């Protein structure tokens, strides 16, 4: 029995490391190579505008792509799934995303470059498919394949950055990597085979995907709206200052995705009851991780930001702790809400993020408008803490109901 338990723990650790290394590699290339080069070449104001545009892209693309991904993972633990159920949803998502992103960017930035708008639309669609396509590896627990997938994307980012250095078209720096990832899956994977073949549970699956999509749109809307609100109410330069000050925390929060990938892969196969001791240990663990990670991110910011963003360091350093803490709490809460997929109904995630969205609108938006960046950072921290507490309440109730 102990040998079986040891083997499972070792497997979980190994898979977690492969997953974290893959996605962290991609994000390190993006955050510490691509983004600083953008800032150096284009300047703080234009860089802030790019961060704003990517925030709009992520609200749509990540929401739709990850919703199809997680919905399929949950369903795969119950029965066999068909590609068409999810591919058809993503085709609709591509249309909505391409049109919505271009329209918002055109209105709010007054961009009149047809080429840039077209490339932004293509980038939005490619990111959506990239977020979905790693389900190929997660369903099969092929985490080495997952690592290679994100290695290919990382190489594409490097190639795209080289292309950007010649063209000064910023979209290329990410677009090449996103397309390479989708092509890699198309060649070696199966998620595009029988592209429109639907299952007998198509309607039921579609409802589940849409519910997760609405949930994720609310979450990503708030997560990315920090930069959007600062851009609309303040200016592009302060978007850069805020982004730089929260960079290490945001990078750490990106661990959420690989960690959640491993968690959901194992949770869909988990059939045992959860003890009260585990629930208490889990809650205490999230608090300890949140505090420790916030302090670590603040210290790392003083070390890395002067190297990556020397021009913005002086303006950003006063926000290091508070901005990073807000991102860390968001990351911790994402782990909790992923576990909710196993122990509670999908609508619980929606309720958590509705409260999150309402809290953001009531507190963060007016504070940013009236009192500026300092007050906004504190307001965002409070809203993220409220989301964390509500998620924990649903987790405890969900475990109690499953055990009864």
Tab-separated table of C-alpha atoms in Angstrom:
chain	number	residue	atom	x	y	z
A	1	UNK	CA	0.000	0.000	0.000
A	2	UNK	CA	2.799	2.394	0.919
A	3	UNK	CA	4.611	1.572	-2.317
A	4	UNK	CA	1.488	2.353	-4.340
A	5	UNK	CA	1.030	5.646	-2.476
A	6	UNK	CA	4.713	6.510	-2.966
A	7	UNK	CA	4.442	5.720	-6.672
A	8	UNK	CA	1.393	7.990	-7.009
A	9	UNK	CA	3.094	10.860	-5.182
A	10	UNK	CA	6.234	10.477	-7.301
A	11	UNK	CA	4.135	10.401	-10.477
A	12	UNK	CA	2.197	13.484	-9.397
A	13	UNK	CA	5.415	15.354	-8.592
A	14	UNK	CA	7.028	14.347	-11.888
A	15	UNK	CA	3.993	15.348	-13.932
A	16	UNK	CA	3.685	18.632	-12.065
A	17	UNK	CA	7.320	19.460	-12.772
A	18	UNK	CA	7.034	18.658	-16.493
A	19	UNK	CA	3.909	20.803	-16.693
A	20	UNK	CA	5.325	23.726	-14.747
A	21	UNK	CA	8.580	23.645	-16.732
A	22	UNK	CA	6.700	23.699	-20.023
A	23	UNK	CA	4.363	26.575	-19.324
A	24	UNK	CA	6.878	28.507	-17.246
A	25	UNK	CA	9.393	28.253	-20.090
A	26	UNK	CA	6.881	29.813	-22.465
A	27	UNK	CA	5.962	32.560	-20.011
A	28	UNK	CA	9.560	33.319	-19.073
A	29	UNK	CA	10.366	33.806	-22.761
A	30	UNK	CA	7.321	36.057	-23.126
A	31	UNK	CA	7.669	38.046	-19.886
A	32	UNK	CA	11.449	38.353	-19.707
A	33	UNK	CA	12.460	38.462	-23.376
A	34	UNK	CA	9.569	39.517	-25.624
A	35	UNK	CA	7.925	42.105	-23.360
A	36	UNK	CA	11.123	43.927	-22.258
A	37	UNK	CA	12.236	44.141	-25.905
A	38	UNK	CA	8.875	45.697	-26.780
A	39	UNK	CA	9.326	48.246	-23.979
A	40	UNK	CA	12.910	49.022	-24.984
A	41	UNK	CA	12.152	49.439	-28.699
A	42	UNK	CA	8.723	51.116	-28.533
A	43	UNK	CA	8.819	53.113	-25.273
A	44	UNK	CA	6.623	53.137	-22.157
A	45	UNK	CA	3.510	54.705	-23.678
A	46	UNK	CA	3.336	52.406	-26.717
A	47	UNK	CA	4.275	49.401	-24.573
A	48	UNK	CA	1.419	50.246	-22.233
A	49	UNK	CA	-0.943	50.311	-25.214
A	50	UNK	CA	0.247	46.823	-26.260
A	51	UNK	CA	-0.338	45.474	-22.746
A	52	UNK	CA	-3.831	46.976	-22.895
A	53	UNK	CA	-4.558	45.312	-26.270
A	54	UNK	CA	-3.293	41.945	-25.001
A	55	UNK	CA	-5.566	42.311	-21.989
A	56	UNK	CA	-8.566	42.644	-24.324
A	57	UNK	CA	-7.359	39.640	-26.341
A	58	UNK	CA	-6.926	37.508	-23.214
A	59	UNK	CA	-10.407	38.269	-21.891
A	60	UNK	CA	-11.898	36.568	-24.953
A	61	UNK	CA	-9.278	34.050	-26.058
A	62	UNK	CA	-8.309	32.537	-22.726
A	63	UNK	CA	-11.928	32.397	-21.565
A	64	UNK	CA	-13.177	30.448	-24.583
A	65	UNK	CA	-10.095	28.249	-24.998
A	66	UNK	CA	-9.721	27.255	-21.363
A	67	UNK	CA	-13.487	26.698	-20.986
A	68	UNK	CA	-13.519	24.093	-23.751
A	69	UNK	CA	-10.345	22.584	-22.290
A	70	UNK	CA	-11.593	22.211	-18.722
A	71	UNK	CA	-15.100	21.169	-19.773
A	72	UNK	CA	-13.603	18.344	-21.821
A	73	UNK	CA	-11.347	17.261	-18.971
A	74	UNK	CA	-14.308	17.055	-16.599
A	75	UNK	CA	-16.443	15.131	-19.107
A	76	UNK	CA	-13.593	12.770	-20.012
A	77	UNK	CA	-13.667	11.537	-16.422
A	78	UNK	CA	-17.301	10.453	-16.934
A	79	UNK	CA	-17.424	9.175	-20.526
A	80	UNK	CA	-15.765	9.211	-23.941
A	81	UNK	CA	-15.718	12.646	-25.623
A	82	UNK	CA	-15.824	13.707	-29.280
A	83	UNK	CA	-13.736	16.463	-30.889
A	84	UNK	CA	-16.676	18.045	-32.652
A	85	UNK	CA	-18.456	19.018	-29.425
A	86	UNK	CA	-15.560	21.300	-28.535
A	87	UNK	CA	-14.254	22.301	-31.969
A	88	UNK	CA	-17.649	23.655	-33.017
A	89	UNK	CA	-17.794	25.758	-29.860
A	90	UNK	CA	-14.322	27.146	-30.579
A	91	UNK	CA	-15.218	28.023	-34.178
A	92	UNK	CA	-18.071	30.124	-32.804
A	93	UNK	CA	-15.656	31.531	-30.224
A	94	UNK	CA	-13.201	32.491	-32.985
A	95	UNK	CA	-15.859	34.526	-34.777
A	96	UNK	CA	-17.006	36.291	-31.608
A	97	UNK	CA	-13.439	36.923	-30.454
A	98	UNK	CA	-12.043	38.208	-33.747
A	99	UNK	CA	-14.936	40.618	-34.213
A	100	UNK	CA	-15.136	41.701	-30.555
A	101	UNK	CA	-11.417	42.271	-30.052
A	102	UNK	CA	-10.953	44.220	-33.287
A	103	UNK	CA	-13.987	46.393	-32.567
A	104	UNK	CA	-12.872	47.221	-29.008
A	105	UNK	CA	-9.276	47.901	-30.042
A	106	UNK	CA	-10.400	50.075	-32.950
A	107	UNK	CA	-12.742	52.172	-30.803
A	108	UNK	CA	-10.533	52.566	-27.735
A	109	UNK	CA	-7.135	53.031	-29.384
A	110	UNK	CA	-8.203	54.703	-32.642
A	111	UNK	CA	-5.901	52.327	-34.515
A	112	UNK	CA	-6.288	52.807	-38.269
A	113	UNK	CA	-3.795	50.139	-39.341
A	114	UNK	CA	-5.747	47.433	-41.177
A	115	UNK	CA	-2.729	45.114	-41.036
A	116	UNK	CA	-2.352	45.479	-37.266
A	117	UNK	CA	-6.073	44.912	-36.649
A	118	UNK	CA	-6.051	41.844	-38.893
A	119	UNK	CA	-2.999	40.411	-37.144
A	120	UNK	CA	-4.589	41.051	-33.731
A	121	UNK	CA	-7.677	39.120	-34.858
A	122	UNK	CA	-5.533	36.181	-36.020
A	123	UNK	CA	-3.526	36.282	-32.775
A	124	UNK	CA	-6.755	36.170	-30.745
A	125	UNK	CA	-7.944	33.053	-32.553
A	126	UNK	CA	-4.550	31.346	-32.353
A	127	UNK	CA	-4.283	31.935	-28.581
A	128	UNK	CA	-7.760	30.463	-28.109
A	129	UNK	CA	-6.839	27.251	-29.942
A	130	UNK	CA	-3.501	27.040	-28.136
A	131	UNK	CA	-5.246	27.167	-24.760
A	132	UNK	CA	-7.614	24.413	-25.799
A	133	UNK	CA	-5.207	22.129	-27.654
A	134	UNK	CA	-3.062	21.089	-24.706
A	135	UNK	CA	-6.064	18.978	-23.643
A	136	UNK	CA	-4.532	16.430	-26.041
A	137	UNK	CA	-1.796	15.781	-23.490
A	138	UNK	CA	-3.781	16.321	-20.319
A	139	UNK	CA	-6.441	13.718	-21.141
A	140	UNK	CA	-3.705	11.151	-21.741
A	141	UNK	CA	-1.583	12.308	-18.783
A	142	UNK	CA	1.241	12.846	-21.297
A	143	UNK	CA	3.036	15.634	-19.469
A	144	UNK	CA	6.321	15.186	-21.330
A	145	UNK	CA	4.376	15.820	-24.524
A	146	UNK	CA	2.849	18.853	-22.771
A	147	UNK	CA	6.361	20.172	-22.102
A	148	UNK	CA	7.420	19.707	-25.737
A	149	UNK	CA	4.251	21.506	-26.886
A	150	UNK	CA	5.168	24.605	-24.885
A	151	UNK	CA	8.822	24.294	-25.864
A	152	UNK	CA	7.741	24.590	-29.511
A	153	UNK	CA	5.670	27.669	-28.672
A	154	UNK	CA	8.638	29.202	-26.820
A	155	UNK	CA	10.889	28.681	-29.829
A	156	UNK	CA	8.227	30.363	-31.932
A	157	UNK	CA	8.235	33.377	-29.605
A	158	UNK	CA	11.988	33.732	-30.047
A	159	UNK	CA	11.648	33.527	-33.834
A	160	UNK	CA	8.773	35.998	-33.719
A	161	UNK	CA	10.836	38.438	-31.654
A	162	UNK	CA	13.595	38.290	-34.257
A	163	UNK	CA	10.974	39.062	-36.922
A	164	UNK	CA	9.687	41.961	-34.787
A	165	UNK	CA	13.203	43.416	-34.585
A	166	UNK	CA	13.178	43.771	-38.381
A	167	UNK	CA	9.550	44.809	-38.928
A	168	UNK	CA	8.608	46.579	-35.645
A	169	UNK	CA	5.215	44.852	-35.947
A	170	UNK	CA	4.732	43.773	-32.339
A	171	UNK	CA	2.106	41.077	-33.028
A	172	UNK	CA	4.658	38.894	-34.826
A	173	UNK	CA	6.579	38.323	-31.571
A	174	UNK	CA	3.715	36.200	-30.196
A	175	UNK	CA	1.845	35.136	-33.303
A	176	UNK	CA	4.608	32.893	-34.672
A	177	UNK	CA	4.733	30.886	-31.436
A	178	UNK	CA	0.956	30.525	-31.129
A	179	UNK	CA	0.639	29.292	-34.715
A	180	UNK	CA	3.561	26.870	-34.321
A	181	UNK	CA	1.890	25.352	-31.265
A	182	UNK	CA	-1.410	24.775	-33.060
A	183	UNK	CA	0.383	23.364	-36.115
A	184	UNK	CA	2.395	21.039	-33.847
A	185	UNK	CA	-0.827	19.639	-32.399
A	186	UNK	CA	-2.355	19.383	-35.866
A	187	UNK	CA	0.542	17.239	-37.073
A	188	UNK	CA	1.063	14.990	-34.055
A	189	UNK	CA	-2.233	15.103	-32.166
A	190	UNK	CA	-5.811	13.993	-32.604
A	191	UNK	CA	-7.914	16.961	-31.434
A	192	UNK	CA	-8.501	18.062	-35.043
A	193	UNK	CA	-9.456	14.627	-36.363
A	194	UNK	CA	-13.183	14.140	-37.087
A	195	UNK	CA	-13.304	17.905	-36.675
A	196	UNK	CA	-17.086	18.333	-36.584
A	197	UNK	CA	-18.118	14.866	-35.372
A	198	UNK	CA	-20.461	15.352	-32.430
A	199	UNK	CA	-21.315	13.009	-29.579
A	200	UNK	CA	-24.751	11.996	-28.307
A	201	UNK	CA	-24.170	14.385	-25.412
A	202	UNK	CA	-23.467	17.430	-27.595
A	203	UNK	CA	-26.223	19.630	-26.133
A	204	UNK	CA	-25.324	18.714	-22.569
A	205	UNK	CA	-21.621	19.313	-23.191
A	206	UNK	CA	-22.314	22.620	-24.902
A	207	UNK	CA	-24.242	23.847	-21.868
A	208	UNK	CA	-21.308	22.939	-19.639
A	209	UNK	CA	-18.826	24.745	-21.896
A	210	UNK	CA	-20.977	27.886	-22.043
A	211	UNK	CA	-21.358	27.913	-18.262
A	212	UNK	CA	-17.586	27.698	-17.824
A	213	UNK	CA	-17.106	30.284	-20.576
A	214	UNK	CA	-19.314	32.809	-18.787
A	215	UNK	CA	-17.505	32.043	-15.537
A	216	UNK	CA	-14.074	32.469	-17.116
A	217	UNK	CA	-15.053	35.619	-18.986
A	218	UNK	CA	-16.007	37.242	-15.686
A	219	UNK	CA	-12.777	36.063	-14.036
A	220	UNK	CA	-10.541	37.078	-16.956
A	221	UNK	CA	-12.439	40.326	-17.411
A	222	UNK	CA	-11.555	41.339	-13.880
A	223	UNK	CA	-8.038	39.843	-14.024
A	224	UNK	CA	-7.214	41.802	-17.189
A	225	UNK	CA	-9.337	44.854	-16.429
A	226	UNK	CA	-6.725	46.240	-14.065
A	227	UNK	CA	-4.712	47.341	-17.105
A	228	UNK	CA	-7.833	48.279	-19.053
A	229	UNK	CA	-9.132	50.540	-16.272
A	230	UNK	CA	-5.735	52.174	-15.788
A	231	UNK	CA	-5.503	52.788	-19.542
A	232	UNK	CA	-8.999	54.271	-19.831
A	233	UNK	CA	-8.969	56.363	-16.621
A	234	UNK	CA	-5.286	57.192	-16.321
A	235	UNK	CA	-2.787	56.662	-19.187
A	236	UNK	CA	-0.594	54.175	-21.049
A	237	UNK	CA	2.507	55.021	-19.029
A	238	UNK	CA	0.789	54.067	-15.759
A	239	UNK	CA	-0.315	50.810	-17.387
A	240	UNK	CA	3.377	50.077	-17.859
A	241	UNK	CA	4.202	51.106	-14.272
A	242	UNK	CA	1.474	48.877	-12.847
A	243	UNK	CA	2.352	45.965	-15.119
A	244	UNK	CA	6.032	46.181	-14.183
A	245	UNK	CA	5.265	46.413	-10.464
A	246	UNK	CA	3.066	43.283	-10.578
A	247	UNK	CA	5.165	41.377	-13.126
A	248	UNK	CA	6.697	38.786	-10.786
A	249	UNK	CA	3.349	38.070	-9.154
A	250	UNK	CA	1.659	37.730	-12.528
A	251	UNK	CA	4.398	35.390	-13.691
A	252	UNK	CA	3.908	33.280	-10.565
A	253	UNK	CA	0.146	33.330	-11.089
A	254	UNK	CA	0.739	31.710	-14.468
A	255	UNK	CA	1.792	28.597	-12.547
A	256	UNK	CA	-1.947	28.278	-11.933
A	257	UNK	CA	-2.511	26.834	-15.380
A	258	UNK	CA	0.079	24.009	-15.277
A	259	UNK	CA	-0.716	23.198	-11.674
A	260	UNK	CA	-4.427	23.138	-12.433
A	261	UNK	CA	-3.730	21.000	-15.492
A	262	UNK	CA	-2.235	18.300	-13.309
A	263	UNK	CA	-4.866	18.724	-10.596
A	264	UNK	CA	-7.856	18.334	-12.895
A	265	UNK	CA	-6.225	15.375	-14.640
A	266	UNK	CA	-6.027	13.505	-11.342
A	267	UNK	CA	-9.201	14.864	-9.746
A	268	UNK	CA	-11.465	13.512	-12.505
A	269	UNK	CA	-10.196	10.050	-11.536
A	270	UNK	CA	-10.375	10.654	-7.765
A	271	UNK	CA	-13.168	8.616	-6.126
A	272	UNK	CA	-12.285	8.689	-2.408
A	273	UNK	CA	-13.780	10.844	0.356
A	274	UNK	CA	-11.854	13.847	1.712
A	275	UNK	CA	-11.176	14.067	5.443
A	276	UNK	CA	-11.728	17.134	7.618
A	277	UNK	CA	-8.011	17.166	8.450
A	278	UNK	CA	-7.187	17.480	4.749
A	279	UNK	CA	-9.630	20.380	4.365
A	280	UNK	CA	-8.033	22.238	7.290
A	281	UNK	CA	-4.522	21.492	6.030
A	282	UNK	CA	-5.473	22.709	2.553
A	283	UNK	CA	-6.845	26.004	3.867
A	284	UNK	CA	-3.814	26.614	6.088
A	285	UNK	CA	-1.542	25.687	3.180
A	286	UNK	CA	-3.130	28.231	0.854
A	287	UNK	CA	-2.699	30.976	3.478
A	288	UNK	CA	0.965	30.091	4.050
A	289	UNK	CA	1.670	29.904	0.309
A	290	UNK	CA	-0.094	33.227	-0.263
A	291	UNK	CA	1.894	35.116	2.374
A	292	UNK	CA	5.249	33.522	1.503
A	293	UNK	CA	4.797	33.994	-2.236
A	294	UNK	CA	3.786	37.650	-1.812
A	295	UNK	CA	6.948	38.383	0.165
A	296	UNK	CA	9.125	36.410	-2.264
A	297	UNK	CA	7.673	38.195	-5.299
A	298	UNK	CA	8.303	41.582	-3.689
A	299	UNK	CA	11.947	40.715	-2.982
A	300	UNK	CA	12.463	39.299	-6.484
A	301	UNK	CA	10.999	42.469	-7.986
A	302	UNK	CA	13.790	44.540	-6.421
A	303	UNK	CA	16.317	42.198	-8.016
A	304	UNK	CA	14.861	41.635	-11.515
A	305	UNK	CA	12.923	44.783	-12.409
A	306	UNK	CA	15.994	47.116	-12.419
A	307	UNK	CA	17.535	44.761	-14.994
A	308	UNK	CA	14.456	44.220	-17.165
A	309	UNK	CA	12.843	47.659	-16.894
A	310	UNK	CA	15.481	50.155	-15.661
A	311	UNK	CA	13.506	53.197	-16.878
A	312	UNK	CA	10.350	52.201	-14.999
A	313	UNK	CA	11.948	50.864	-11.790
A	314	UNK	CA	11.802	54.050	-9.722
A	315	UNK	CA	8.128	54.634	-10.482
A	316	UNK	CA	7.164	50.999	-9.961
A	317	UNK	CA	9.034	50.017	-6.790
A	318	UNK	CA	6.562	51.562	-4.340
A	319	UNK	CA	3.859	49.192	-5.643
A	320	UNK	CA	5.884	45.964	-5.542
A	321	UNK	CA	4.369	44.327	-2.468
A	322	UNK	CA	0.739	45.334	-2.812
A	323	UNK	CA	0.528	44.681	-6.575
A	324	UNK	CA	2.258	41.300	-6.343
A	325	UNK	CA	0.155	40.236	-3.344
A	326	UNK	CA	-3.042	40.825	-5.333
A	327	UNK	CA	-1.743	38.595	-8.145
A	328	UNK	CA	-0.644	35.861	-5.740
A	329	UNK	CA	-4.076	35.730	-4.072
A	330	UNK	CA	-5.670	35.492	-7.513
A	331	UNK	CA	-3.356	32.547	-8.274
A	332	UNK	CA	-4.176	30.760	-5.007
A	333	UNK	CA	-7.908	31.245	-5.559
A	334	UNK	CA	-7.652	29.771	-9.065
A	335	UNK	CA	-6.330	26.559	-7.522
A	336	UNK	CA	-9.308	26.481	-5.158
A	337	UNK	CA	-11.832	27.098	-7.957
A	338	UNK	CA	-10.282	24.306	-10.041
A	339	UNK	CA	-10.843	21.902	-7.163
A	340	UNK	CA	-14.460	23.116	-7.075
A	341	UNK	CA	-14.934	21.463	-10.487
A	342	UNK	CA	-14.580	18.131	-8.693
A	343	UNK	CA	-16.368	18.747	-5.406
A	344	UNK	CA	-19.082	21.253	-6.313
A	345	UNK	CA	-21.424	22.020	-9.188
A	346	UNK	CA	-20.098	24.121	-12.066
A	347	UNK	CA	-22.421	26.983	-11.159
A	348	UNK	CA	-20.438	27.486	-7.939
A	349	UNK	CA	-17.537	28.785	-10.029
A	350	UNK	CA	-19.938	31.167	-11.721
A	351	UNK	CA	-21.221	32.448	-8.366
A	352	UNK	CA	-17.668	33.006	-7.089
A	353	UNK	CA	-16.731	35.040	-10.145
A	354	UNK	CA	-20.001	36.993	-10.230
A	355	UNK	CA	-19.226	38.218	-6.711
A	356	UNK	CA	-15.685	38.926	-7.928
A	357	UNK	CA	-16.920	40.967	-10.876
A	358	UNK	CA	-19.449	42.914	-8.825
A	359	UNK	CA	-16.835	43.663	-6.164
A	360	UNK	CA	-14.405	44.898	-8.812
A	361	UNK	CA	-16.989	47.201	-10.362
A	362	UNK	CA	-18.190	48.599	-7.043
A	363	UNK	CA	-14.764	49.109	-5.477
A	364	UNK	CA	-11.899	49.155	-7.981
A	365	UNK	CA	-13.317	51.185	-10.860
A	366	UNK	CA	-14.495	54.249	-8.868
A	367	UNK	CA	-11.354	54.155	-6.715
A	368	UNK	CA	-9.117	54.222	-9.804
A	369	UNK	CA	-11.075	57.128	-11.272
A	370	UNK	CA	-11.171	59.169	-8.069
A	371	UNK	CA	-7.907	58.379	-6.287
A	372	UNK	CA	-5.445	57.012	-8.835
A	373	UNK	CA	-3.109	54.042	-9.037
A	374	UNK	CA	-2.151	53.748	-5.345
A	375	UNK	CA	-5.720	53.332	-4.118
A	376	UNK	CA	-6.569	51.050	-7.048
A	377	UNK	CA	-3.861	48.558	-6.022
A	378	UNK	CA	-5.241	48.303	-2.484
A	379	UNK	CA	-8.815	47.979	-3.733
A	380	UNK	CA	-7.811	45.133	-6.065
A	381	UNK	CA	-6.120	43.312	-3.194
A	382	UNK	CA	-9.326	43.527	-1.127
A	383	UNK	CA	-11.489	42.236	-3.990
A	384	UNK	CA	-9.139	39.284	-4.610
A	385	UNK	CA	-9.238	38.410	-0.907
A	386	UNK	CA	-13.053	38.404	-0.977
A	387	UNK	CA	-12.989	36.051	-3.990
A	388	UNK	CA	-10.593	33.746	-2.138
A	389	UNK	CA	-12.813	33.549	0.946
A	390	UNK	CA	-15.969	32.841	-1.066
A	391	UNK	CA	-14.174	30.098	-3.029
A	392	UNK	CA	-13.028	28.466	0.221
A	393	UNK	CA	-16.582	28.496	1.582
A	394	UNK	CA	-17.837	26.662	-1.525
A	395	UNK	CA	-14.917	24.226	-1.278
A	396	UNK	CA	-15.758	23.309	2.322
A	397	UNK	CA	-19.474	22.969	1.544
A	398	UNK	CA	-18.718	20.925	-1.589
A	399	UNK	CA	-16.502	18.471	0.273
A	400	UNK	CA	-19.125	18.145	3.022
A	401	UNK	CA	-21.871	17.357	0.488
A	402	UNK	CA	-19.691	14.825	-1.347
A	403	UNK	CA	-18.841	13.029	1.878
A	404	UNK	CA	-22.455	12.840	3.072
